[in-house]
PDB file of N, CA and C in Angstrom:
ATOM      1  N   MET A1240     139.431 123.791 152.593  1.00  0.00           N
ATOM      2  CA  MET A1240     140.145 122.957 151.633  1.00  0.00           C
ATOM      3  C   MET A1240     139.419 122.984 150.299  1.00  0.00           C
ATOM      4  N   ALA A1241     140.188 123.002 149.239  1.00  0.00           N
ATOM      5  CA  ALA A1241     139.623 122.965 147.891  1.00  0.00           C
ATOM      6  C   ALA A1241     140.271 121.826 147.114  1.00  0.00           C
ATOM      7  N   TRP A1242     139.428 120.978 146.568  1.00  0.00           N
ATOM      8  CA  TRP A1242     139.875 119.855 145.744  1.00  0.00           C
ATOM      9  C   TRP A1242     139.611 120.230 144.295  1.00  0.00           C
ATOM     10  N   THR A1243     140.615 120.104 143.441  1.00  0.00           N
ATOM     11  CA  THR A1243     140.469 120.488 142.037  1.00  0.00           C
ATOM     12  C   THR A1243     141.079 119.426 141.124  1.00  0.00           C
ATOM     13  N   TRP A1244     140.569 119.394 139.902  1.00  0.00           N
ATOM     14  CA  TRP A1244     141.091 118.495 138.871  1.00  0.00           C
ATOM     15  C   TRP A1244     141.905 119.284 137.870  1.00  0.00           C
ATOM     16  N   ARG A1245     142.983 118.697 137.403  1.00  0.00           N
ATOM     17  CA  ARG A1245     143.752 119.206 136.265  1.00  0.00           C
ATOM     18  C   ARG A1245     143.494 118.224 135.132  1.00  0.00           C
ATOM     19  N   PHE A1246     143.232 118.749 133.952  1.00  0.00           N
ATOM     20  CA  PHE A1246     142.900 117.931 132.786  1.00  0.00           C
ATOM     21  C   PHE A1246     144.068 117.987 131.818  1.00  0.00           C
ATOM     22  N   GLU A1247     144.501 116.822 131.357  1.00  0.00           N
ATOM     23  CA  GLU A1247     145.695 116.727 130.516  1.00  0.00           C
ATOM     24  C   GLU A1247     145.433 115.868 129.285  1.00  0.00           C
ATOM     25  N   ASN A1248     146.248 116.117 128.233  1.00  0.00           N
ATOM     26  CA  ASN A1248     146.233 115.187 127.109  1.00  0.00           C
ATOM     27  C   ASN A1248     147.239 114.084 127.418  1.00  0.00           C
ATOM     28  N   SER A1249     147.466 113.195 126.483  1.00  0.00           N
ATOM     29  CA  SER A1249     148.290 112.012 126.764  1.00  0.00           C
ATOM     30  C   SER A1249     149.747 112.330 127.087  1.00  0.00           C
ATOM     31  N   ASP A1250     150.246 113.502 126.683  1.00  0.00           N
ATOM     32  CA  ASP A1250     151.643 113.842 126.997  1.00  0.00           C
ATOM     33  C   ASP A1250     151.776 114.677 128.272  1.00  0.00           C
ATOM     34  N   GLY A1251     150.655 114.886 128.971  1.00  0.00           N
ATOM     35  CA  GLY A1251     150.701 115.614 130.232  1.00  0.00           C
ATOM     36  C   GLY A1251     150.482 117.106 130.117  1.00  0.00           C
ATOM     37  N   SER A1252     150.263 117.601 128.890  1.00  0.00           N
ATOM     38  CA  SER A1252     149.983 119.023 128.715  1.00  0.00           C
ATOM     39  C   SER A1252     148.566 119.318 129.162  1.00  0.00           C
ATOM     40  N   GLU A1253     148.388 120.444 129.826  1.00  0.00           N
ATOM     41  CA  GLU A1253     147.060 120.811 130.311  1.00  0.00           C
ATOM     42  C   GLU A1253     146.141 121.175 129.152  1.00  0.00           C
ATOM     43  N   VAL A1254     144.895 120.733 129.244  1.00  0.00           N
ATOM     44  CA  VAL A1254     143.870 121.051 128.253  1.00  0.00           C
ATOM     45  C   VAL A1254     142.649 121.604 128.977  1.00  0.00           C
ATOM     46  N   GLN A1255     141.852 122.361 128.240  1.00  0.00           N
ATOM     47  CA  GLN A1255     140.602 122.878 128.788  1.00  0.00           C
ATOM     48  C   GLN A1255     139.559 121.763 128.778  1.00  0.00           C
ATOM     49  N   PRO A1256     138.864 121.561 129.886  1.00  0.00           N
ATOM     50  CA  PRO A1256     137.878 120.486 129.943  1.00  0.00           C
ATOM     51  C   PRO A1256     136.615 120.828 129.168  1.00  0.00           C
ATOM     52  N   ALA A1257     135.972 119.803 128.623  1.00  0.00           N
ATOM     53  CA  ALA A1257     134.705 119.972 127.909  1.00  0.00           C
ATOM     54  C   ALA A1257     133.583 120.346 128.879  1.00  0.00           C
ATOM     55  N   VAL A1258     133.708 119.927 130.112  1.00  0.00           N
ATOM     56  CA  VAL A1258     132.749 120.255 131.170  1.00  0.00           C
ATOM     57  C   VAL A1258     133.542 120.982 132.247  1.00  0.00           C
ATOM     58  N   GLN A1259     133.144 122.200 132.560  1.00  0.00           N
ATOM     59  CA  GLN A1259     133.898 122.994 133.531  1.00  0.00           C
ATOM     60  C   GLN A1259     133.545 122.569 134.956  1.00  0.00           C
ATOM     61  N   PRO A1260     134.536 122.118 135.721  1.00  0.00           N
ATOM     62  CA  PRO A1260     134.261 121.700 137.092  1.00  0.00           C
ATOM     63  C   PRO A1260     134.243 122.895 138.036  1.00  0.00           C
ATOM     64  N   GLU A1261     133.781 122.637 139.226  1.00  0.00           N
ATOM     65  CA  GLU A1261     133.846 123.604 140.310  1.00  0.00           C
ATOM     66  C   GLU A1261     135.029 123.242 141.192  1.00  0.00           C
ATOM     67  N   GLU A1262     135.226 124.011 142.251  1.00  0.00           N
ATOM     68  CA  GLU A1262     136.143 123.578 143.303  1.00  0.00           C
ATOM     69  C   GLU A1262     135.299 122.767 144.279  1.00  0.00           C
ATOM     70  N   PHE A1263     135.804 121.641 144.686  1.00  0.00           N
ATOM     71  CA  PHE A1263     135.055 120.732 145.538  1.00  0.00           C
ATOM     72  C   PHE A1263     135.535 120.861 146.975  1.00  0.00           C
ATOM     73  N   THR A1264     134.628 120.642 147.924  1.00  0.00           N
ATOM     74  CA  THR A1264     134.996 120.770 149.334  1.00  0.00           C
ATOM     75  C   THR A1264     135.483 119.462 149.938  1.00  0.00           C
ATOM     76  N   THR A1265     135.239 118.341 149.236  1.00  0.00           N
ATOM     77  CA  THR A1265     135.730 117.051 149.723  1.00  0.00           C
ATOM     78  C   THR A1265     136.299 116.239 148.563  1.00  0.00           C
ATOM     79  N   GLN A1266     137.177 115.315 148.878  1.00  0.00           N
ATOM     80  CA  GLN A1266     137.727 114.419 147.869  1.00  0.00           C
ATOM     81  C   GLN A1266     136.611 113.569 147.263  1.00  0.00           C
ATOM     82  N   GLY A1267     135.689 113.121 148.092  1.00  0.00           N
ATOM     83  CA  GLY A1267     134.586 112.296 147.612  1.00  0.00           C
ATOM     84  C   GLY A1267     133.723 113.028 146.592  1.00  0.00           C
ATOM     85  N   ASP A1268     133.460 114.313 146.829  1.00  0.00           N
ATOM     86  CA  ASP A1268     132.685 115.098 145.864  1.00  0.00           C
ATOM     87  C   ASP A1268     133.426 115.219 144.537  1.00  0.00           C
ATOM     88  N   ALA A1269     134.730 115.452 144.605  1.00  0.00           N
ATOM     89  CA  ALA A1269     135.533 115.570 143.383  1.00  0.00           C
ATOM     90  C   ALA A1269     135.533 114.252 142.615  1.00  0.00           C
ATOM     91  N   GLU A1270     135.687 113.149 143.323  1.00  0.00           N
ATOM     92  CA  GLU A1270     135.718 111.838 142.674  1.00  0.00           C
ATOM     93  C   GLU A1270     134.347 111.449 142.120  1.00  0.00           C
ATOM     94  N   SER A1271     133.288 111.825 142.804  1.00  0.00           N
ATOM     95  CA  SER A1271     131.936 111.565 142.285  1.00  0.00           C
ATOM     96  C   SER A1271     131.708 112.338 140.996  1.00  0.00           C
ATOM     97  N   TRP A1272     132.183 113.572 140.968  1.00  0.00           N
ATOM     98  CA  TRP A1272     132.026 114.410 139.777  1.00  0.00           C
ATOM     99  C   TRP A1272     132.767 113.788 138.586  1.00  0.00           C
ATOM    100  N   ILE A1273     134.008 113.367 138.789  1.00  0.00           N
ATOM    101  CA  ILE A1273     134.771 112.782 137.682  1.00  0.00           C
ATOM    102  C   ILE A1273     134.112 111.487 137.230  1.00  0.00           C
ATOM    103  N   GLY A1274     133.527 110.739 138.162  1.00  0.00           N
ATOM    104  CA  GLY A1274     132.813 109.525 137.809  1.00  0.00           C
ATOM    105  C   GLY A1274     131.595 109.788 136.943  1.00  0.00           C
ATOM    106  N   GLU A1275     130.993 110.950 137.118  1.00  0.00           N
ATOM    107  CA  GLU A1275     129.817 111.313 136.342  1.00  0.00           C
ATOM    108  C   GLU A1275     130.174 111.870 134.966  1.00  0.00           C
ATOM    109  N   PHE A1276     131.282 112.606 134.860  1.00  0.00           N
ATOM    110  CA  PHE A1276     131.588 113.338 133.631  1.00  0.00           C
ATOM    111  C   PHE A1276     132.788 112.828 132.846  1.00  0.00           C
ATOM    112  N   TRP A1277     133.398 111.687 133.258  1.00  0.00           N
ATOM    113  CA  TRP A1277     134.634 111.241 132.601  1.00  0.00           C
ATOM    114  C   TRP A1277     134.467 111.045 131.104  1.00  0.00           C
ATOM    115  N   LYS A1278     133.321 110.533 130.675  1.00  0.00           N
ATOM    116  CA  LYS A1278     133.130 110.259 129.253  1.00  0.00           C
ATOM    117  C   LYS A1278     133.062 111.558 128.445  1.00  0.00           C
ATOM    118  N   ASP A1279     132.355 112.554 128.960  1.00  0.00           N
ATOM    119  CA  ASP A1279     132.289 113.856 128.293  1.00  0.00           C
ATOM    120  C   ASP A1279     133.667 114.499 128.227  1.00  0.00           C
ATOM    121  N   LEU A1280     134.433 114.367 129.296  1.00  0.00           N
ATOM    122  CA  LEU A1280     135.782 114.925 129.331  1.00  0.00           C
ATOM    123  C   LEU A1280     136.682 114.237 128.310  1.00  0.00           C
ATOM    124  N   LEU A1281     136.599 112.921 128.227  1.00  0.00           N
ATOM    125  CA  LEU A1281     137.390 112.155 127.270  1.00  0.00           C
ATOM    126  C   LEU A1281     137.027 112.542 125.840  1.00  0.00           C
ATOM    127  N   GLU A1282     135.739 112.612 125.560  1.00  0.00           N
ATOM    128  CA  GLU A1282     135.292 113.009 124.212  1.00  0.00           C
ATOM    129  C   GLU A1282     135.713 114.430 123.872  1.00  0.00           C
ATOM    130  N   GLY A1283     135.893 115.278 124.894  1.00  0.00           N
ATOM    131  CA  GLY A1283     136.303 116.660 124.687  1.00  0.00           C
ATOM    132  C   GLY A1283     137.798 116.865 124.585  1.00  0.00           C
ATOM    133  N   GLY A1284     138.592 115.785 124.696  1.00  0.00           N
ATOM    134  CA  GLY A1284     140.031 115.903 124.480  1.00  0.00           C
ATOM    135  C   GLY A1284     140.910 115.663 125.689  1.00  0.00           C
ATOM    136  N   ALA A1285     140.334 115.516 126.871  1.00  0.00           N
ATOM    137  CA  ALA A1285     141.146 115.198 128.050  1.00  0.00           C
ATOM    138  C   ALA A1285     141.400 113.691 128.068  1.00  0.00           C
ATOM    139  N   GLU A1286     142.643 113.301 128.234  1.00  0.00           N
ATOM    140  CA  GLU A1286     143.013 111.886 128.280  1.00  0.00           C
ATOM    141  C   GLU A1286     143.240 111.395 129.704  1.00  0.00           C
ATOM    142  N   GLN A1287     143.633 112.319 130.583  1.00  0.00           N
ATOM    143  CA  GLN A1287     143.971 111.937 131.952  1.00  0.00           C
ATOM    144  C   GLN A1287     143.721 113.117 132.880  1.00  0.00           C
ATOM    145  N   VAL A1288     143.620 112.817 134.168  1.00  0.00           N
ATOM    146  CA  VAL A1288     143.353 113.852 135.168  1.00  0.00           C
ATOM    147  C   VAL A1288     144.284 113.695 136.359  1.00  0.00           C
ATOM    148  N   VAL A1289     144.485 114.805 137.056  1.00  0.00           N
ATOM    149  CA  VAL A1289     145.279 114.837 138.283  1.00  0.00           C
ATOM    150  C   VAL A1289     144.432 115.531 139.341  1.00  0.00           C
ATOM    151  N   LEU A1290     144.319 114.931 140.517  1.00  0.00           N
ATOM    152  CA  LEU A1290     143.567 115.517 141.616  1.00  0.00           C
ATOM    153  C   LEU A1290     144.522 116.223 142.569  1.00  0.00           C
ATOM    154  N   SER A1291     144.147 117.454 142.948  1.00  0.00           N
ATOM    155  CA  SER A1291     144.949 118.233 143.891  1.00  0.00           C
ATOM    156  C   SER A1291     144.080 118.733 145.034  1.00  0.00           C
ATOM    157  N   GLU A1292     144.718 118.892 146.185  1.00  0.00           N
ATOM    158  CA  GLU A1292     144.069 119.503 147.341  1.00  0.00           C
ATOM    159  C   GLU A1292     144.848 120.748 147.697  1.00  0.00           C
ATOM    160  N   ASP A1293     144.196 121.898 147.613  1.00  0.00           N
ATOM    161  CA  ASP A1293     144.847 123.186 147.890  1.00  0.00           C
ATOM    162  C   ASP A1293     146.167 123.329 147.137  1.00  0.00           C
ATOM    163  N   GLY A1294     146.182 122.884 145.880  1.00  0.00           N
ATOM    164  CA  GLY A1294     147.355 123.031 145.024  1.00  0.00           C
ATOM    165  C   GLY A1294     148.391 121.925 145.147  1.00  0.00           C
ATOM    166  N   ALA A1295     148.233 121.018 146.101  1.00  0.00           N
ATOM    167  CA  ALA A1295     149.178 119.914 146.277  1.00  0.00           C
ATOM    168  C   ALA A1295     148.606 118.658 145.612  1.00  0.00           C
ATOM    169  N   LYS A1296     149.407 118.040 144.760  1.00  0.00           N
ATOM    170  CA  LYS A1296     148.969 116.847 144.046  1.00  0.00           C
ATOM    171  C   LYS A1296     148.665 115.713 145.026  1.00  0.00           C
ATOM    172  N   VAL A1297     147.476 115.127 144.866  1.00  0.00           N
ATOM    173  CA  VAL A1297     147.068 113.988 145.687  1.00  0.00           C
ATOM    174  C   VAL A1297     147.339 112.693 144.922  1.00  0.00           C
ATOM    175  N   TYR A1298     146.879 112.627 143.664  1.00  0.00           N
ATOM    176  CA  TYR A1298     147.192 111.480 142.820  1.00  0.00           C
ATOM    177  C   TYR A1298     146.977 111.821 141.360  1.00  0.00           C
ATOM    178  N   GLY A1299     147.526 110.987 140.522  1.00  0.00           N
ATOM    179  CA  GLY A1299     147.425 111.156 139.085  1.00  0.00           C
ATOM    180  C   GLY A1299     148.814 111.230 138.490  1.00  0.00           C
ATOM    181  N   PRO A1300     148.903 111.223 137.196  1.00  0.00           N
ATOM    182  CA  PRO A1300     147.756 111.238 136.290  1.00  0.00           C
ATOM    183  C   PRO A1300     147.009 109.898 136.266  1.00  0.00           C
ATOM    184  N   MET A1301     145.698 110.008 136.157  1.00  0.00           N
ATOM    185  CA  MET A1301     144.817 108.861 136.058  1.00  0.00           C
ATOM    186  C   MET A1301     144.148 108.902 134.686  1.00  0.00           C
ATOM    187  N   SER A1302     144.320 107.848 133.925  1.00  0.00           N
ATOM    188  CA  SER A1302     143.750 107.783 132.578  1.00  0.00           C
ATOM    189  C   SER A1302     142.240 107.736 132.633  1.00  0.00           C
ATOM    190  N   LEU A1303     141.594 108.521 131.784  1.00  0.00           N
ATOM    191  CA  LEU A1303     140.143 108.433 131.623  1.00  0.00           C
ATOM    192  C   LEU A1303     139.774 107.237 130.752  1.00  0.00           C
ATOM    193  N   ARG A1304     140.698 106.770 129.938  1.00  0.00           N
ATOM    194  CA  ARG A1304     140.430 105.634 129.052  1.00  0.00           C
ATOM    195  C   ARG A1304     140.290 104.331 129.831  1.00  0.00           C
ATOM    196  N   ALA A1305     140.850 104.245 131.022  1.00  0.00           N
ATOM    197  CA  ALA A1305     140.746 103.028 131.815  1.00  0.00           C
ATOM    198  C   ALA A1305     139.298 102.726 132.174  1.00  0.00           C
ATOM    199  N   ASN A1306     138.428 103.729 132.106  1.00  0.00           N
ATOM    200  CA  ASN A1306     137.015 103.551 132.434  1.00  0.00           C
ATOM    201  C   ASN A1306     136.196 103.001 131.267  1.00  0.00           C
ATOM    202  N   GLU A1307     136.751 103.054 130.061  1.00  0.00           N
ATOM    203  CA  GLU A1307     135.999 102.616 128.882  1.00  0.00           C
ATOM    204  C   GLU A1307     135.751 101.111 128.939  1.00  0.00           C
ATOM    205  N   SER A1308     134.568 100.721 128.538  1.00  0.00           N
ATOM    206  CA  SER A1308     134.287  99.291 128.433  1.00  0.00           C
ATOM    207  C   SER A1308     133.190  99.046 127.428  1.00  0.00           C
TER     208      SER A1308
END
């Protein structure tokens, strides 16, 4: 199984991430990674992300701005 993130701007168009992710072997690894790099991704132009498992959407879009405080 491969867990991957799709990075989007606010209208849902795909954008290149400021930090290049790997393919993750677990959902937890993918979520830990986004938790670590969300701010860099947001500053680099990604507004939201979508998580997929083997190409099938699991959830999203999830705003990166919701993490700001």
